[in-house]
Amino acid sequence: MINPVWLRSFCTLVELGHFTRAAERLHMTQSGISQHLRRLEDFLGLALIQRQGKQFTLTEAGEKLYCEAQDLVDSLSTLGQRLGEDPAYEGLVRIHSPGSVGLKLYRKLLRVQKEHPKLAVDYRFAPNQGVEESILRYKADIGFMTMPSTLTEIASQPVGSEELLLVTPASVKRVDWRALLQLGYIGHPDGAHQAGLLLGANFPEFQHVDMFRLKGFCNQVSLILEPVSLGLGFTVLPAHAVNAFHNFEQIKFHRMEYSISETLFLITRRHKVIPARVKTVISLAREWL
């Protein structure tokens, strides 16, 4: 690799056009500038300048090197400053969450991004296990899960809750155990866990969603209720996802005798320093949730 100190000396020499002035600018001796130039030429195996007494002109290789090197030298000179900067509304924030949380947060975050164009939001929908894996592998800055992480590398903090709703076709006015068995179940990635919470609390017959005929499965949160709206089965979803469904008149949600809400957990990599832009999103998400 080319020594960046040699490049800085070379670029300063070209800009000032004089060895003495370049040495003064860099607080070096003139012989130090000459030594850096010689080492750079030896490393490249090319002459970079042609001397005419105290003056010099660039060779073709020297011109090319200067054009390539000046941006690199400028970038290196401000690297420390840029690393120390920590703006609250600039940079990329990567967020992973189950779809129901994303339906509540994503549009709000886009409005924030529109107000602060230097902020970039990368939002991915994933089930709990996928969110946890993304945080563990440093593929996301923050995540939201409907259960606390069990991994020692991940910190979990409760930030809100979502009510779970039993959702059937609109034609079903009242649900009991027999009606659910007849309807059959529409599955989704977090469905077994959510159905277990709500149905387990309200139906003594319930043991697992495998007790119902599986009538379909969908991993896209905005489409999970499509088969339900067509009369193909029932499902259990958080209220955020139910309220966002576009064909709301074709479904019916049923509140059970025992209401169940899932606690939402913010998860981050334990001991990882959180940048200001990520803290901004965390603060907003806490407020919205």
Coordinates of C-alpha atoms in Angstrom, one line a residue:
M1 CA 0.0 0.0 0.0
I2 CA 1.1 3.5 -0.7
N3 CA 2.1 5.5 2.4
P4 CA -0.6 8.2 2.8
V5 CA 2.0 10.5 4.4
W6 CA 4.0 10.4 1.1
L7 CA 0.8 11.2 -0.8
R8 CA 0.1 14.2 1.4
S9 CA 3.6 15.6 0.9
F10 CA 3.3 15.1 -2.9
C11 CA -0.2 16.7 -3.2
T12 CA 0.9 19.7 -1.0
L13 CA 4.0 20.1 -3.2
V14 CA 1.9 20.1 -6.4
E15 CA -0.6 22.6 -4.9
L16 CA 2.0 25.1 -3.8
G17 CA 4.5 24.5 -6.6
H18 CA 7.5 25.0 -4.4
F19 CA 9.5 22.6 -2.1
T20 CA 10.2 25.3 0.6
R21 CA 6.6 26.4 0.9
A22 CA 5.4 22.8 1.0
A23 CA 7.8 22.1 3.8
E24 CA 6.6 25.1 5.7
R25 CA 2.9 24.1 5.2
L26 CA 3.6 20.6 6.6
H27 CA 6.0 21.7 9.3
M28 CA 8.8 19.6 7.7
T29 CA 12.2 20.2 6.2
Q30 CA 12.7 20.6 2.5
S31 CA 14.8 17.5 2.5
G32 CA 11.9 15.6 4.1
I33 CA 9.6 16.6 1.3
S34 CA 12.2 15.4 -1.2
Q35 CA 12.6 12.2 0.6
H36 CA 8.9 11.5 0.6
L37 CA 8.8 12.2 -3.1
R38 CA 11.7 9.9 -3.8
R39 CA 10.2 7.1 -1.8
L40 CA 6.9 7.5 -3.6
E41 CA 8.6 7.4 -7.0
D42 CA 10.6 4.3 -5.9
F43 CA 7.5 2.6 -4.7
L44 CA 5.7 3.2 -8.0
G45 CA 8.7 2.8 -10.2
L46 CA 7.8 6.0 -12.0
A47 CA 9.1 9.6 -12.2
L48 CA 6.4 12.0 -10.9
I49 CA 8.1 15.3 -11.6
Q50 CA 10.7 16.8 -13.9
R51 CA 13.0 19.4 -12.3
Q52 CA 14.1 22.6 -13.9
G53 CA 16.4 24.2 -11.3
K54 CA 14.2 25.2 -8.4
Q55 CA 11.1 24.7 -10.5
F56 CA 9.4 21.5 -11.6
T57 CA 6.7 20.2 -13.8
L58 CA 4.6 17.1 -13.4
T59 CA 5.1 14.0 -15.6
E60 CA 2.0 12.3 -17.0
A61 CA 2.2 9.8 -14.2
G62 CA 2.5 12.7 -11.7
E63 CA -0.7 14.3 -13.1
K64 CA -2.6 11.1 -12.9
L65 CA -1.4 10.4 -9.3
Y66 CA -2.4 13.9 -8.2
C67 CA -5.9 13.6 -9.7
E68 CA -6.4 10.3 -7.9
A69 CA -4.7 11.2 -4.7
Q70 CA -6.1 14.6 -3.7
D71 CA -9.6 13.2 -2.8
L72 CA -8.0 10.5 -0.8
V73 CA -5.7 12.9 1.1
D74 CA -8.6 15.2 1.8
S75 CA -10.7 12.3 3.0
L76 CA -8.0 11.1 5.3
S77 CA -7.4 14.6 6.7
T78 CA -11.0 14.9 7.9
L79 CA -11.4 11.3 8.9
G80 CA -11.0 11.9 12.6
Q81 CA -13.5 14.8 12.5
R82 CA -16.1 12.7 10.6
L83 CA -15.7 9.8 13.0
G84 CA -16.3 12.1 15.9
E85 CA -19.5 13.4 14.4
D86 CA -22.8 11.9 15.7
P87 CA -25.7 13.8 14.2
A88 CA -29.2 12.9 15.5
Y89 CA -30.9 13.0 12.1
E90 CA -28.3 11.8 9.6
G91 CA -27.2 8.4 8.5
L92 CA -28.8 4.9 8.1
V93 CA -30.9 3.3 10.7
R94 CA -31.7 -0.4 10.2
I95 CA -34.8 -1.7 12.0
H96 CA -36.3 -5.2 12.0
S97 CA -39.7 -6.1 13.5
P98 CA -42.7 -8.3 13.1
G99 CA -45.1 -6.9 10.5
S100 CA -47.8 -5.7 12.8
V101 CA -45.3 -3.3 14.6
G102 CA -43.9 -2.3 11.2
L103 CA -47.4 -1.3 10.0
K104 CA -47.6 1.1 12.9
L105 CA -44.0 2.5 12.8
Y106 CA -42.9 2.5 9.1
R107 CA -45.1 5.3 7.7
K108 CA -44.4 7.5 10.8
L109 CA -40.6 7.0 10.3
L110 CA -41.0 7.9 6.6
R111 CA -42.6 11.2 7.6
V112 CA -39.6 11.9 9.9
Q113 CA -37.2 11.0 7.0
K114 CA -39.0 13.5 4.7
E115 CA -38.4 16.2 7.3
H116 CA -34.8 15.2 7.7
P117 CA -33.6 14.0 4.2
K118 CA -30.1 13.0 5.5
L119 CA -31.8 10.3 7.6
A120 CA -32.3 6.9 5.9
V121 CA -34.6 4.2 7.2
D122 CA -34.1 0.6 6.3
Y123 CA -37.1 -1.3 7.7
R124 CA -37.4 -5.1 7.3
F125 CA -40.4 -7.2 8.5
A126 CA -39.5 -10.5 10.1
P127 CA -40.8 -12.9 12.8
N128 CA -39.4 -12.8 16.3
Q129 CA -36.6 -15.4 15.5
G130 CA -35.5 -13.5 12.4
V131 CA -35.4 -10.2 14.3
E132 CA -33.3 -11.7 17.0
E133 CA -30.9 -13.3 14.5
S134 CA -30.5 -9.9 12.7
I135 CA -29.5 -8.2 15.9
L136 CA -27.1 -11.0 16.8
R137 CA -25.4 -10.8 13.4
Y138 CA -25.2 -7.0 13.4
K139 CA -27.6 -6.8 10.4
A140 CA -29.9 -4.5 12.3
D141 CA -29.4 -1.6 14.7
I142 CA -32.6 -2.1 16.6
G143 CA -35.3 -4.7 16.6
F144 CA -38.8 -5.2 18.1
M145 CA -40.1 -8.6 19.3
T146 CA -43.2 -9.8 21.0
M147 CA -41.1 -11.7 23.6
P148 CA -37.9 -10.9 25.4
S149 CA -34.7 -12.3 23.9
T150 CA -33.2 -15.2 25.8
L151 CA -29.7 -14.6 24.4
T152 CA -27.1 -13.1 26.7
E153 CA -25.7 -10.9 23.9
I154 CA -29.0 -9.1 23.4
A155 CA -30.7 -6.6 25.7
S156 CA -34.5 -6.4 25.9
Q157 CA -36.6 -3.6 27.1
P158 CA -40.5 -3.4 27.2
V159 CA -41.7 -0.5 25.1
G160 CA -45.4 -1.1 24.6
S161 CA -48.1 -3.7 24.0
E162 CA -50.4 -5.0 21.3
E163 CA -53.8 -6.5 21.9
L164 CA -54.3 -9.8 20.2
L165 CA -57.6 -10.3 18.2
L166 CA -59.3 -13.4 16.9
V167 CA -60.3 -12.6 13.4
T168 CA -63.0 -14.4 11.3
P169 CA -64.9 -13.7 8.1
A170 CA -67.5 -11.0 8.5
S171 CA -70.3 -13.5 8.3
V172 CA -69.3 -15.1 11.6
K173 CA -71.1 -13.2 14.2
R174 CA -70.2 -15.2 17.2
V175 CA -67.4 -17.7 17.9
D176 CA -67.2 -20.8 20.0
W177 CA -64.9 -23.8 19.9
R178 CA -67.0 -25.7 17.3
A179 CA -67.1 -22.7 15.0
L180 CA -63.3 -22.5 15.1
L181 CA -62.9 -26.1 14.3
Q182 CA -65.3 -25.8 11.3
L183 CA -63.6 -22.7 10.0
G184 CA -60.0 -23.9 10.1
Y185 CA -56.9 -21.9 10.7
I186 CA -54.9 -19.4 8.5
G187 CA -51.3 -19.5 9.7
H188 CA -48.5 -16.9 9.7
P189 CA -44.9 -16.8 11.1
D190 CA -45.9 -15.8 14.7
G191 CA -49.3 -17.4 14.5
A192 CA -48.7 -20.4 16.7
H193 CA -47.4 -18.2 19.5
Q194 CA -50.1 -15.6 19.3
A195 CA -52.9 -18.1 18.9
G196 CA -51.5 -20.0 21.9
L197 CA -51.7 -16.9 24.1
L198 CA -55.2 -15.9 23.1
L199 CA -57.0 -19.2 22.5
G200 CA -55.2 -20.9 25.4
A201 CA -56.6 -18.2 27.8
N202 CA -60.2 -18.5 26.5
F203 CA -60.8 -22.1 25.4
P204 CA -60.0 -25.0 27.8
E205 CA -60.1 -27.4 24.8
F206 CA -57.2 -25.6 23.2
Q207 CA -53.7 -27.2 23.2
H208 CA -52.1 -26.1 19.9
V209 CA -53.0 -24.6 16.5
D210 CA -52.4 -28.1 15.0
M211 CA -55.8 -29.0 16.4
F212 CA -57.3 -27.0 13.6
R213 CA -57.3 -27.8 9.9
L214 CA -54.6 -25.6 8.3
K215 CA -56.5 -23.7 5.5
G216 CA -53.6 -21.6 4.4
F217 CA -50.4 -19.8 5.4
C218 CA -49.0 -16.3 4.5
N219 CA -45.8 -14.6 5.7
Q220 CA -46.8 -11.1 4.3
V221 CA -48.5 -9.2 7.1
S222 CA -50.7 -7.1 4.8
L223 CA -52.0 -10.3 3.1
I224 CA -52.6 -12.6 6.1
L225 CA -56.3 -11.5 6.3
E226 CA -57.0 -11.9 2.6
P227 CA -58.0 -15.6 3.0
V228 CA -60.0 -14.7 6.1
S229 CA -61.9 -12.0 4.3
L230 CA -62.8 -14.7 1.6
G231 CA -64.3 -17.0 4.3
L232 CA -61.5 -19.5 4.2
G233 CA -60.6 -19.6 7.9
F234 CA -59.8 -17.6 11.0
T235 CA -56.5 -16.3 12.5
V236 CA -55.1 -14.5 15.5
L237 CA -53.3 -11.2 14.9
P238 CA -52.2 -8.1 16.8
A239 CA -54.6 -5.1 16.6
H240 CA -52.2 -3.0 14.5
A241 CA -52.3 -5.5 11.7
V242 CA -56.1 -6.0 11.9
N243 CA -56.8 -2.2 11.8
A244 CA -54.5 -1.7 8.8
F245 CA -56.3 -4.3 6.6
H246 CA -57.7 -2.7 3.5
N247 CA -60.8 -4.8 3.2
F248 CA -62.0 -4.3 6.8
E249 CA -65.7 -4.7 6.1
Q250 CA -65.1 -8.3 5.0
I251 CA -63.6 -9.4 8.3
K252 CA -64.8 -9.4 11.9
F253 CA -62.6 -9.3 15.0
H254 CA -63.8 -10.8 18.2
R255 CA -62.8 -9.7 21.7
M256 CA -62.6 -12.7 24.0
E257 CA -63.7 -12.9 27.7
Y258 CA -60.0 -12.8 28.7
S259 CA -58.3 -10.1 26.7
I260 CA -54.6 -10.8 26.0
S261 CA -52.0 -8.3 24.9
E262 CA -48.4 -9.0 23.9
T263 CA -45.7 -6.9 25.4
L264 CA -43.5 -5.4 22.7
F265 CA -39.8 -5.5 23.5
L266 CA -37.1 -3.3 22.0
I267 CA -33.9 -5.3 21.5
T268 CA -30.4 -4.1 20.9
R269 CA -26.9 -5.7 20.9
R270 CA -25.8 -5.6 24.5
H271 CA -22.8 -3.2 25.3
K272 CA -22.9 -1.8 21.7
V273 CA -22.6 2.0 21.6
I274 CA -25.8 3.4 20.2
P275 CA -25.4 6.3 17.7
A276 CA -27.5 9.5 18.1
R277 CA -29.6 8.7 15.0
V278 CA -30.5 5.3 16.4
K279 CA -31.4 6.9 19.8
T280 CA -33.6 9.3 17.9
V281 CA -35.6 6.4 16.3
I282 CA -35.8 4.6 19.6
S283 CA -37.2 7.7 21.3
L284 CA -39.8 8.2 18.6
A285 CA -40.8 4.5 18.6
R286 CA -41.3 4.6 22.4
E287 CA -43.6 7.6 22.0
W288 CA -45.6 6.0 19.2
L289 CA -45.9 2.6 20.9

